[in-house]
């Protein structure tokens, strides 16, 4: 459970430093809240929030500080992962982080005026971007740190001491997996320095949440990590249910576990298919991608959609499993098993595969934790952190499965961890199907779950209930809450501020891909150009979740 | 056309209109460039994979360089930040070229009616075919491709059709 603490702005840095020395060394998220239209009057208009976890991965603290002036001391010297998180808060809220070395926009384009997540910013006020940021300034600062350039007296940068070539990898590039731009300084084939620019798919999820009801947000969550839509649905629905203080009936929980694990398989299949194509191993794409089609068939039957399922609701889900669900599931799992076996038989003892992936893009366990990596990427570095074991929910403690860890933290480990996680997930699904309880799938509470269609058509209470819930939304008590689950890419969390109405006052996503891409530039410096492509692929960056 | 019919005598000459011959040749040799940004790009992966198999229609030579492509498929949300990049890619493609806008976001901004999302790519580049859906099913994209091919074959597309188009990023 999380512990919520409020402290003074001046004491924020020493407090976090103190907590760090007590073992709170895993930074989850940094965000801010604009209280200007909040239901409870606050002393100050803005507050900044830090969510930090203990090294035992069980205790979490949420530190909040009200800001009399919009400036706080940076914590980048304590957590390297804070770098981009602070930039995001600056970008979205305009809060200055003192002594931050590179405080510039990260999600919105460089010509953007104002800070969109402030309540005063109109949601539909778009701003045209006329040109692309050349990033040369940021690159020079990066090169300065490597003593390749030096700063002249007039503040400009000297010429490079090495004969470097500057190259843009992306934003539109087959290996950039979405639109991510990496600006590289190359010495021959070796990457001397790298700068990453994201935000090309920043489509304003968090702002959109502020004018939709909780159930209307479910389709938006589908499009965060669109390779495994249902896991995002579950993460959001579970957080809101926790705020409401309700728990799903056993069957509902079991179905959620089942679909979470199926999503994990689905997601890992795409990741592995794509990275093998990047490596030139095209055949594996067909082996790994085709099983996804059988999963799509199953999900179409169950939810009505292939990719963006929107299956979950606050308090449960839209419908129970269909009649021949089990045979569809077995068929899909069989296809997955075959695909994985075929692929492994091609790559497991393949010299080219080993040479391209082993000891490439290494990140040590200490660095991985400090950079706030999560999920398979963190486990590949040898950190056995899995929320399903450390903070179990939905009865995960009753299922037998292993937490898969790597030993080196290179591209090979990240690939192989995913292969093994597919096996483990299949194992969990088998156990869920064997022990699937009967009964209700949704909680029984007319103020949360929509009434049955028969009741809507035949009774006045049903009509009223349906209307109120649809029109006003599920009313969540006034609260600030951080909830998370082990989604496919790692810990996916939602920090929600509720003002008691049917629409959240603020939603912040703790997105696994965001911290992974933040660590990417450090990982590829010193590598060959071709290795950067594989490193990016192995981190499984999903642009929708990263840019939100 | 039955050109490989062994019963046909050798040294046969065929008389046709040049436009017709070119249209016939273009129809099944569209080289798509995928500007995949979001969820729709994952559905495009399905279109390219074995089950839906875009190569059945002669459009599987996916190029990631706009200079080598004549069909631009925009699969995913285009934000204002992406605007200049999309425009540059479109401008780099040589004529004749066609544009398919795949999915609700590319067509109209979809349900992202907010500060960062462009409300349809036709604000900056001209579009020939719109495919609805969020994301569209693979069949829908294949249908768009077949429609386009039929029109390319009969030279329905006027090369000067976008002469008067003026997007938000033109001449700024």
XYZ file of C-alpha atoms in Angstrom:
720
model
C 0.000 0.000 0.000
C 1.110 3.525 -0.645
C 1.921 6.043 2.029
C 0.920 9.645 1.280
C 3.090 12.418 2.726
C 2.842 16.185 2.325
C 5.900 18.309 3.023
C 7.196 21.835 2.558
C 8.729 22.870 -0.730
C 12.085 23.734 0.867
C 12.334 20.364 2.580
C 11.528 18.383 -0.539
C 15.044 17.713 -1.747
C 16.565 16.792 1.644
C 13.535 14.615 2.349
C 13.866 12.665 -0.900
C 17.610 12.357 -0.324
C 16.954 11.038 3.165
C 14.383 8.559 1.881
C 16.833 7.451 -0.797
C 19.413 6.617 1.860
C 16.712 4.626 3.687
C 16.312 2.427 0.638
C 13.638 4.242 -1.365
C 15.753 4.029 -4.497
C 13.199 3.328 -7.239
C 11.540 6.394 -8.662
C 8.212 5.627 -10.286
C 6.879 8.943 -11.406
C 6.945 12.696 -11.020
C 3.955 14.822 -11.805
C 2.173 17.999 -10.771
C -1.392 18.992 -9.946
C -3.060 22.267 -10.865
C -5.558 22.930 -8.061
C -7.026 26.136 -9.510
C -10.461 24.608 -10.184
C -10.403 21.945 -7.495
C -13.390 21.282 -5.286
C -11.408 21.801 -2.077
C -9.666 25.134 -1.743
C -5.931 24.639 -1.440
C -3.266 26.934 -0.036
C -1.362 27.038 -3.271
C -2.389 26.645 -6.875
C 0.193 24.017 -7.835
C 1.640 20.958 -6.166
C 4.362 18.604 -7.312
C 4.134 14.866 -6.658
C 6.892 12.248 -6.435
C 6.086 8.541 -6.327
C 8.981 6.481 -4.970
C 9.266 2.808 -4.093
C 11.472 1.001 -1.596
C 14.118 -1.450 -2.765
C 12.060 -4.280 -1.274
C 9.503 -3.306 -3.955
C 6.695 -3.412 -1.404
C 6.446 0.007 0.210
C 5.569 3.020 -1.905
C 5.543 6.644 -0.834
C 3.725 9.440 -2.603
C 5.321 12.749 -1.640
C 3.376 15.917 -2.331
C 4.535 19.459 -1.917
C 2.532 22.647 -2.474
C 4.400 25.267 -4.422
C 4.373 28.922 -3.353
C 6.686 29.635 -6.271
C 6.864 27.367 -9.321
C 10.394 26.197 -8.719
C 11.793 23.091 -7.034
C 15.245 21.609 -6.744
C 15.922 18.861 -9.305
C 16.426 15.288 -8.097
C 18.325 14.199 -11.207
C 21.510 13.841 -9.142
C 19.723 11.210 -7.019
C 17.702 9.455 -9.736
C 18.898 9.490 -13.335
C 15.364 8.483 -14.326
C 14.104 11.839 -13.025
C 15.647 13.661 -15.974
C 12.847 13.177 -18.489
C 10.104 12.994 -15.871
C 11.012 16.489 -14.694
C 11.189 17.710 -18.269
C 7.660 16.435 -18.776
C 6.371 18.285 -15.711
C 8.089 21.416 -16.976
C 6.594 20.924 -20.419
C 3.049 20.227 -19.256
C 2.804 22.453 -16.172
C 5.606 24.994 -16.454
C 7.259 24.116 -13.167
C 10.977 24.939 -13.126
C 13.407 22.364 -11.788
C 16.404 24.262 -10.459
C 19.816 22.960 -11.601
C 18.297 20.584 -14.160
C 20.883 20.422 -16.948
C 18.552 20.097 -19.894
C 15.168 21.511 -18.949
C 13.413 21.672 -22.301
C 10.135 20.420 -23.710
C 9.842 16.711 -24.228
C 6.301 15.943 -25.433
C 5.126 19.150 -27.087
C 6.984 20.664 -30.018
C 9.672 23.270 -29.427
C 7.558 26.138 -30.749
C 4.693 25.427 -28.345
C 3.531 28.340 -26.194
C 2.033 27.735 -22.767
C 1.616 24.575 -20.732
C -1.279 22.382 -21.833
C -2.073 20.524 -18.612
C -2.742 23.722 -16.717
C -6.469 24.116 -16.148
C -6.376 27.520 -17.818
C -5.179 26.045 -21.136
C -8.170 25.396 -23.451
C -8.229 21.748 -24.476
C -8.798 22.305 -28.186
C -6.272 25.083 -28.664
C -3.867 23.496 -31.127
C -0.582 25.074 -32.157
C 0.945 24.450 -35.539
C 4.551 23.310 -35.643
C 6.297 24.880 -38.611
C 9.676 23.219 -38.465
C 11.538 20.452 -36.698
C 13.906 21.165 -33.807
C 17.495 20.719 -35.047
C 18.659 19.400 -31.613
C 22.183 20.683 -32.332
C 22.265 22.575 -29.053
C 21.406 19.491 -27.049
C 23.910 17.464 -29.063
C 26.669 20.005 -28.361
C 25.969 19.776 -24.644
C 26.178 16.028 -24.895
C 29.478 16.242 -26.763
C 30.726 18.759 -24.204
C 30.319 16.096 -21.549
C 32.560 13.834 -23.613
C 35.136 16.597 -24.198
C 34.707 16.393 -27.968
C 33.743 20.064 -28.147
C 34.472 22.866 -25.705
C 32.651 26.020 -24.848
C 34.096 29.263 -26.206
C 34.169 32.548 -24.315
C 31.121 33.926 -26.145
C 29.061 30.943 -25.053
C 29.058 29.173 -28.405
C 30.595 25.772 -29.021
C 33.923 25.047 -30.690
C 34.279 22.708 -33.674
C 34.523 19.029 -32.847
C 37.960 17.670 -32.152
C 36.936 14.510 -34.008
C 35.669 14.190 -37.545
C 32.051 13.372 -36.693
C 29.110 12.747 -38.949
C 25.675 13.793 -37.715
C 22.812 11.546 -38.644
C 19.103 11.491 -37.937
C 17.714 8.042 -37.214
C 14.013 8.724 -37.477
C 11.456 10.128 -36.841
C 10.182 8.223 -39.863
C 12.421 5.210 -40.060
C 11.550 1.510 -40.353
C 13.575 0.681 -37.263
C 12.208 3.455 -35.119
C 9.050 1.468 -34.250
C 6.662 4.346 -34.455
C 7.965 7.853 -34.659
C 10.984 8.329 -32.462
C 13.918 10.434 -33.490
C 17.463 9.689 -32.476
C 20.060 12.230 -33.475
C 23.480 10.655 -33.627
C 27.057 11.861 -33.771
C 28.974 9.115 -35.551
C 32.690 8.499 -35.554
C 32.841 6.030 -38.430
C 30.252 3.438 -37.431
C 30.610 4.123 -33.727
C 28.062 6.244 -31.906
C 29.944 8.991 -30.123
C 26.874 10.731 -28.735
C 23.122 10.342 -29.061
C 20.116 12.528 -28.361
C 16.568 11.193 -28.440
C 13.491 13.226 -29.249
C 10.005 11.906 -28.573
C 6.533 13.383 -28.418
C 5.614 12.781 -32.060
C 2.642 10.731 -30.928
C 1.715 12.944 -27.999
C -2.031 13.008 -28.518
C -3.130 14.599 -25.283
C -4.455 11.551 -23.426
C -4.109 13.117 -19.997
C -5.870 16.329 -20.994
C -8.639 14.384 -22.736
C -9.251 12.448 -19.510
C -10.231 15.689 -17.831
C -13.378 16.056 -19.921
C -14.534 12.444 -20.177
C -16.231 10.242 -17.630
C -14.338 7.288 -16.179
C -15.932 4.739 -18.468
C -15.396 6.976 -21.497
C -11.678 6.904 -20.743
C -11.487 3.122 -21.214
C -11.248 3.411 -25.050
C -8.477 5.979 -24.645
C -6.514 3.564 -22.472
C -6.728 0.966 -25.276
C -4.571 3.222 -27.354
C -1.774 3.637 -24.818
C -0.052 0.333 -25.391
C -2.036 -0.663 -28.443
C -0.243 -4.006 -28.763
C -1.973 -5.208 -25.607
C -5.033 -3.019 -25.162
C -6.787 -5.069 -22.487
C -3.939 -4.800 -20.001
C -4.293 -1.002 -20.083
C -8.054 -1.302 -19.573
C -7.431 -3.434 -16.525
C -4.786 -1.120 -15.042
C -7.138 1.840 -15.289
C -10.276 0.049 -14.157
C -8.456 -1.489 -11.193
C -7.113 1.870 -10.038
C -10.581 3.417 -10.137
C -12.100 0.389 -8.397
C -9.478 0.715 -5.648
C -10.490 4.357 -5.229
C -14.126 3.287 -4.967
C -13.122 0.621 -2.451
C -14.689 -2.261 -4.358
C -13.319 -5.664 -5.336
C -14.376 -7.793 -8.252
C -16.074 -11.149 -7.655
C -13.745 -14.182 -8.072
C -14.817 -14.957 -11.629
C -14.240 -11.372 -12.723
C -10.770 -11.450 -11.187
C -9.920 -14.747 -12.855
C -11.009 -13.457 -16.273
C -8.858 -10.388 -15.778
C -5.807 -12.505 -14.913
C -6.483 -14.667 -17.948
C -6.723 -11.710 -20.304
C -3.727 -9.963 -18.734
C -1.589 -12.971 -19.484
C -3.027 -13.334 -22.974
C -2.181 -9.661 -23.561
C 1.332 -10.298 -22.353
C 1.744 -13.071 -24.901
C 0.230 -10.879 -27.612
C 2.540 -7.993 -26.810
C 5.720 -10.051 -26.591
C 4.896 -11.677 -29.942
C 4.885 -8.313 -31.723
C 8.014 -7.154 -29.961
C 9.932 -10.307 -30.850
C 8.602 -10.419 -34.417
C 9.685 -6.824 -34.981
C 13.149 -7.111 -33.490
C 13.895 -10.230 -35.521
C 12.903 -8.377 -38.687
C 15.244 -5.566 -37.653
C 17.961 -8.178 -37.499
C 17.121 -9.419 -40.988
C 15.498 -12.635 -39.778
C 12.359 -12.089 -41.824
C 11.018 -15.660 -41.621
C 10.473 -15.321 -37.909
C 8.104 -12.453 -38.496
C 5.594 -14.838 -40.061
C 6.136 -17.452 -37.362
C 5.665 -14.970 -34.552
C 3.017 -12.733 -36.053
C 0.601 -15.361 -37.354
C -0.280 -16.695 -33.876
C -1.420 -13.164 -33.107
C -4.089 -13.591 -35.738
C -5.564 -16.505 -33.767
C -5.548 -14.322 -30.664
C -7.286 -11.581 -32.660
C -9.950 -14.063 -33.724
C -10.533 -15.024 -30.118
C -10.691 -11.398 -28.987
C -13.012 -10.417 -31.831
C -15.450 -13.065 -30.670
C -15.116 -12.031 -27.057
C -15.022 -8.247 -27.336
C -16.045 -7.348 -30.867
C -12.714 -5.795 -31.809
C -9.363 -7.137 -32.911
C -6.935 -4.625 -31.531
C -8.609 -1.934 -29.468
C -10.929 -4.060 -27.388
C -12.358 -1.717 -24.703
C -13.528 -4.828 -22.902
C -13.233 -3.666 -19.293
C -15.590 -1.373 -17.429
C -15.310 0.227 -14.020
C -16.560 -2.571 -11.767
C -16.159 -5.451 -14.187
C -16.383 -6.062 -17.902
C -18.893 -5.905 -20.735
C -19.811 -9.586 -20.993
C -18.874 -13.056 -19.810
C -16.696 -15.443 -21.815
C -18.397 -16.784 -24.924
C -19.492 -20.412 -25.251
C -16.577 -22.001 -27.080
C -14.038 -19.711 -25.475
C -11.996 -22.592 -24.158
C -11.491 -24.282 -27.514
C -10.640 -20.930 -29.151
C -8.148 -20.264 -26.393
C -6.551 -23.683 -26.707
C -6.286 -23.220 -30.441
C -4.628 -19.810 -30.020
C -2.210 -21.090 -27.390
C -1.282 -24.021 -29.600
C -0.469 -21.642 -32.466
C 1.605 -19.525 -30.084
C 3.479 -22.588 -28.898
C 4.218 -23.678 -32.451
C 5.330 -20.201 -33.470
C 7.656 -19.862 -30.509
C 9.134 -23.311 -31.083
C 9.727 -22.682 -34.775
C 11.366 -19.354 -34.070
C 13.542 -20.668 -31.284
C 14.704 -23.533 -33.483
C 15.943 -20.930 -35.958
C 17.641 -18.553 -33.567
C 18.525 -20.386 -30.373
C 21.814 -21.783 -31.650
C 22.246 -19.300 -34.441
C 25.701 -17.756 -34.451
C 24.566 -14.580 -36.237
C 21.773 -14.073 -33.719
C 24.181 -14.519 -30.808
C 26.797 -12.188 -32.269
C 24.263 -9.490 -32.968
C 22.609 -9.581 -29.550
C 25.009 -10.753 -26.850
C 26.845 -8.062 -24.865
C 25.067 -5.361 -26.857
C 23.223 -2.507 -25.177
C 24.017 -3.599 -21.641
C 22.454 -1.907 -18.661
C 23.552 -2.991 -15.179
C 20.970 -3.767 -12.472
C 21.974 -0.663 -10.468
C 21.676 1.606 -13.494
C 18.415 -0.014 -14.546
C 16.842 0.691 -11.158
C 18.268 4.191 -11.019
C 16.920 4.915 -14.499
C 13.466 3.592 -13.437
C 13.377 0.811 -16.006
C 10.599 -1.654 -15.391
C 9.097 -4.937 -16.520
C 10.992 -7.328 -18.817
C 13.699 -4.710 -19.424
C 14.462 -4.495 -15.708
C 14.224 -8.241 -15.198
C 16.637 -8.831 -18.081
C 19.223 -6.923 -16.040
C 18.796 -9.465 -13.251
C 16.436 -7.587 -10.951
C 13.722 -10.031 -9.916
C 10.969 -7.464 -9.607
C 7.549 -8.482 -10.747
C 4.436 -6.921 -9.239
C 2.614 -10.212 -9.676
C 4.935 -11.669 -7.014
C 5.884 -8.625 -4.940
C 2.486 -6.941 -4.658
C 0.074 -9.636 -5.817
C -3.465 -8.737 -6.846
C -6.365 -10.698 -8.354
C -5.072 -13.871 -6.689
C -1.752 -14.053 -8.515
C -0.271 -15.547 -5.346
C -2.333 -18.693 -5.994
C -0.835 -19.391 -9.407
C 2.451 -21.126 -9.870
C 4.866 -19.362 -12.193
C 8.457 -18.136 -12.272
C 9.782 -14.615 -12.482
C 12.100 -14.698 -15.470
C 15.381 -12.850 -15.024
C 18.412 -12.292 -17.226
C 22.023 -12.206 -16.133
C 23.763 -9.608 -18.307
C 21.096 -7.049 -19.222
C 21.910 -7.048 -22.927
C 19.701 -7.312 -26.005
C 19.916 -11.122 -25.872
C 18.589 -11.213 -22.315
C 15.747 -8.865 -23.101
C 14.712 -11.056 -26.032
C 15.049 -14.323 -24.145
C 13.220 -13.025 -21.069
C 10.268 -12.281 -23.331
C 10.383 -15.725 -24.929
C 10.337 -17.342 -21.501
C 7.592 -15.025 -20.240
C 5.383 -16.257 -23.050
C 5.813 -19.789 -21.654
C 5.135 -18.666 -18.098
C 2.022 -16.765 -19.162
C 0.698 -19.850 -20.949
C 1.272 -21.751 -17.720
C -0.771 -19.199 -15.753
C -3.567 -19.290 -18.327
C -3.750 -23.092 -18.004
C -4.082 -22.796 -14.230
C -6.733 -20.075 -14.496
C -8.805 -22.162 -16.895
C -8.576 -25.174 -14.596
C -9.693 -23.221 -11.532
C -12.101 -20.764 -13.177
C -14.832 -20.088 -10.606
C -18.491 -19.711 -11.548
C -20.590 -16.762 -10.615
C -20.856 -13.066 -11.351
C -18.275 -11.158 -13.369
C -19.291 -7.678 -12.243
C -19.657 -6.165 -8.811
C -23.208 -5.706 -7.576
C -23.575 -1.972 -7.137
C -26.087 0.031 -9.122
C -24.066 3.218 -8.648
C -21.084 1.727 -10.517
C -22.168 -0.940 -12.995
C -24.791 -0.395 -15.693
C -28.049 -2.314 -15.161
C -28.931 -5.297 -17.347
C -30.531 -4.422 -20.665
C -33.816 -6.148 -19.699
C -34.110 -3.860 -16.687
C -33.463 -0.772 -18.811
C -36.184 -1.728 -21.264
C -38.805 -2.766 -18.719
C -38.404 -0.707 -15.512
C -38.241 3.003 -14.743
C -35.471 2.408 -12.176
C -33.403 0.695 -14.838
C -33.803 3.588 -17.277
C -32.911 6.165 -14.611
C -29.928 4.133 -13.484
C -28.636 3.730 -17.032
C -29.146 7.417 -17.784
C -27.445 8.697 -14.633
C -24.453 6.407 -15.016
C -23.992 7.188 -18.683
C -24.600 10.896 -18.414
C -22.803 11.694 -15.168
C -20.381 8.806 -14.897
C -19.312 6.738 -11.933
C -18.868 9.069 -8.965
C -15.480 8.533 -7.357
C -14.940 9.964 -3.856
C -12.573 12.919 -3.440
C -9.126 11.356 -3.298
C -5.633 11.232 -4.748
C -4.504 7.746 -5.515
C -1.737 5.865 -7.288
C -2.592 2.359 -8.502
C -0.662 0.056 -10.772
C -0.377 -3.455 -12.160
C 2.304 -5.478 -13.907
C 1.303 -4.799 -17.484
C 3.102 -6.265 -20.469
C 5.846 -3.667 -20.573
C 6.250 -3.390 -16.834
C 4.572 -1.427 -14.116
C 1.736 0.553 -15.641
C 0.325 2.963 -13.108
C -2.345 5.616 -12.969
C -2.213 8.543 -10.579
C -5.741 9.858 -10.362
C -7.040 12.948 -8.589
C -10.786 12.852 -8.112
C -12.985 15.803 -7.166
C -16.000 13.626 -6.397
C -17.603 13.957 -9.811
C -17.925 11.436 -12.624
C -14.926 12.890 -14.437
C -11.385 12.660 -13.086
C -9.810 15.967 -12.114
C -6.442 14.746 -13.237
C -4.979 11.510 -14.614
C -1.284 10.783 -14.952
C 0.016 7.610 -16.540
C 3.188 6.044 -15.248
C 4.267 4.687 -18.607
C 6.945 1.975 -18.755
C 8.144 2.961 -22.227
C 8.754 6.552 -21.218
C 11.513 5.751 -18.750
C 12.932 3.099 -21.098
C 13.414 5.557 -23.940
C 14.886 8.086 -21.509
C 17.653 5.595 -20.705
C 18.167 4.683 -24.361
C 20.699 7.367 -25.338
C 23.082 6.342 -22.557
C 22.772 2.707 -23.550
C 23.760 3.135 -27.187
C 26.674 5.534 -26.850
C 29.849 3.662 -27.763
C 27.982 1.018 -29.751
C 27.889 0.517 -33.501
C 25.114 2.162 -35.460
C 23.438 -1.159 -36.301
C 23.377 -2.107 -32.608
C 21.308 0.949 -31.735
C 18.481 -0.431 -33.857
C 18.442 -3.713 -31.949
C 18.731 -1.980 -28.597
C 15.688 0.116 -29.399
C 13.763 -2.935 -30.563
C 14.658 -4.904 -27.453
C 13.316 -2.179 -25.147
C 9.912 -2.626 -26.805
C 9.080 1.035 -27.094
C 5.377 1.553 -27.780
C 4.876 5.117 -28.926
C 1.264 5.399 -27.767
C 2.212 4.659 -24.198
C 5.448 6.638 -24.267
C 4.033 9.860 -25.722
C 0.455 9.421 -24.500
C -4.301 -10.057 -70.755
C -3.206 -13.606 -71.388
C 0.210 -12.582 -72.695
C 1.719 -15.814 -71.467
C -0.728 -17.907 -73.459
C 1.415 -20.510 -75.283
C -1.188 -20.737 -78.043
C -0.407 -17.167 -79.032
C 1.797 -16.944 -82.092
C 5.280 -15.512 -81.557
C 6.101 -11.984 -82.737
C 2.601 -10.810 -81.944
C 1.991 -7.071 -81.971
C -0.694 -5.523 -79.763
C -2.207 -2.152 -80.475
C -3.557 -0.184 -77.520
C -3.592 3.318 -76.146
C -0.445 4.384 -74.284
C -2.521 5.532 -71.300
C -4.165 2.162 -71.126
C -0.861 0.292 -71.201
C 0.594 2.534 -68.498
C -2.508 2.218 -66.351
C -2.361 -1.540 -66.666
C 1.293 -1.570 -65.656
C 0.808 0.761 -62.700
C -2.184 -1.037 -61.295
C -0.324 -3.967 -59.814
C 2.977 -2.350 -59.060
C 2.098 0.209 -56.424
C 4.952 0.653 -53.985
C 3.529 1.780 -50.676
C 5.375 3.893 -48.178
C 3.951 3.342 -44.714
C 3.947 6.317 -42.444
C 2.934 4.263 -39.442
C 2.684 6.170 -36.218
C 0.220 4.408 -33.958
C -2.280 1.577 -33.547
C -3.160 1.498 -37.267
C 0.447 0.571 -38.021
C -0.082 -2.635 -36.038
C -3.112 -3.403 -38.194
C -0.999 -2.715 -41.247
C 1.384 -5.384 -39.940
C -1.565 -7.760 -40.125
C -2.278 -6.657 -43.677
C 1.304 -7.476 -44.596
C 1.376 -10.807 -42.723
C 0.328 -14.124 -44.253
C -3.368 -14.145 -43.426
C -4.356 -10.971 -45.277
C -1.226 -10.825 -47.428
C -1.111 -7.572 -49.334
C 1.272 -9.179 -51.847
C -1.714 -10.912 -53.440
C -2.505 -7.497 -54.906
C 0.981 -6.548 -55.983
C 1.515 -3.909 -53.352
C 3.825 -5.632 -50.918
C 7.080 -3.869 -51.775
C 6.900 -1.651 -48.729
C 9.386 1.183 -48.982
C 10.418 3.312 -46.087
C 11.947 5.873 -48.348
C 9.404 8.237 -49.889
C 11.612 8.640 -52.951
C 11.029 5.017 -53.901
C 7.298 4.931 -53.302
C 4.199 6.091 -55.119
C 1.509 5.240 -52.561
C 1.611 6.933 -49.183
C -0.412 5.155 -46.494
C -0.763 7.208 -43.344
C -1.476 4.688 -40.607
C -2.008 6.433 -37.308
C -2.468 9.713 -35.521
C -0.714 12.765 -36.899
C 0.064 15.374 -34.281
C 1.028 18.962 -34.896
C 4.590 18.003 -34.012
C 4.572 15.468 -36.842
C 3.083 17.891 -39.363
C 6.320 19.190 -40.924
C 7.677 15.644 -41.199
C 4.613 14.335 -42.999
C 4.689 17.306 -45.346
C 8.341 16.699 -46.135
C 7.724 13.032 -46.826
C 4.837 13.849 -49.139
C 6.891 16.434 -50.994
C 9.761 13.992 -51.454
C 7.594 11.482 -53.291
C 7.752 11.825 -57.030
C 4.684 11.968 -59.278
C 2.438 10.173 -59.891
C 1.525 9.580 -56.247
C -1.540 8.670 -54.261
C -2.410 9.021 -50.586
C -4.524 6.696 -48.435
C -5.499 7.992 -45.031
C -5.942 4.946 -42.793
C -8.034 5.193 -39.660
C -10.107 7.757 -37.848
C -7.160 9.786 -36.525
C -5.562 10.358 -39.912
C -8.952 11.128 -41.488
C -10.264 13.549 -38.889
C -8.288 13.447 -35.669
C -10.570 10.709 -34.387
C -11.600 11.061 -30.781
C -8.476 13.095 -30.019
C -10.103 16.494 -30.240
C -7.397 18.329 -28.322
C -4.399 20.643 -28.356
C -1.864 18.248 -29.817
C -3.668 16.272 -32.499
C -4.121 17.489 -36.046
C -7.775 17.254 -36.998
C -7.163 15.233 -40.152
C -4.103 15.054 -42.388
C -5.948 16.822 -45.196
C -5.140 19.994 -43.296
C -1.620 19.705 -44.671
C -1.552 17.232 -47.587
C -4.169 16.184 -50.154
C -5.774 12.777 -49.627
C -7.203 10.460 -52.302
C -8.856 7.774 -50.202
C -10.102 7.749 -46.633
C -10.468 4.513 -44.674
C -12.611 4.752 -41.560
C -12.283 2.660 -38.409
C -10.301 2.799 -35.216
C -8.325 0.939 -36.430
C -9.895 -0.260 -39.705
C -9.960 -4.006 -40.199
C -7.369 -5.327 -42.675
C -10.161 -6.014 -45.177
C -11.032 -2.319 -45.178
C -7.517 -1.318 -46.117
C -7.382 -3.989 -48.810
C -10.681 -2.684 -50.155
C -9.196 0.793 -50.359
C -6.203 -0.599 -52.185
C -8.411 -2.439 -54.699
C -10.509 0.680 -55.262
C -7.381 2.684 -55.870
C -5.988 0.070 -58.249
C -9.171 0.018 -60.294
C -9.005 3.782 -60.648
C -5.293 3.808 -61.391
C -5.857 1.274 -64.144
C -8.405 3.464 -65.882
C -6.332 6.612 -65.290
C -9.159 8.174 -63.354
C -6.744 10.293 -61.387
C -5.983 13.599 -62.998
C -2.289 14.445 -62.431
C -3.271 18.046 -61.761
C -6.068 17.198 -59.327
C -4.346 18.797 -56.334
C -3.106 21.889 -58.153
C -5.219 24.225 -56.048
C -4.679 22.429 -52.766
C -3.341 24.665 -50.066
C -2.444 23.127 -46.739
C -1.636 24.809 -43.451
C 2.076 24.292 -43.972
C 2.206 25.480 -47.587
C 4.055 28.759 -48.098
C 4.519 29.598 -44.444
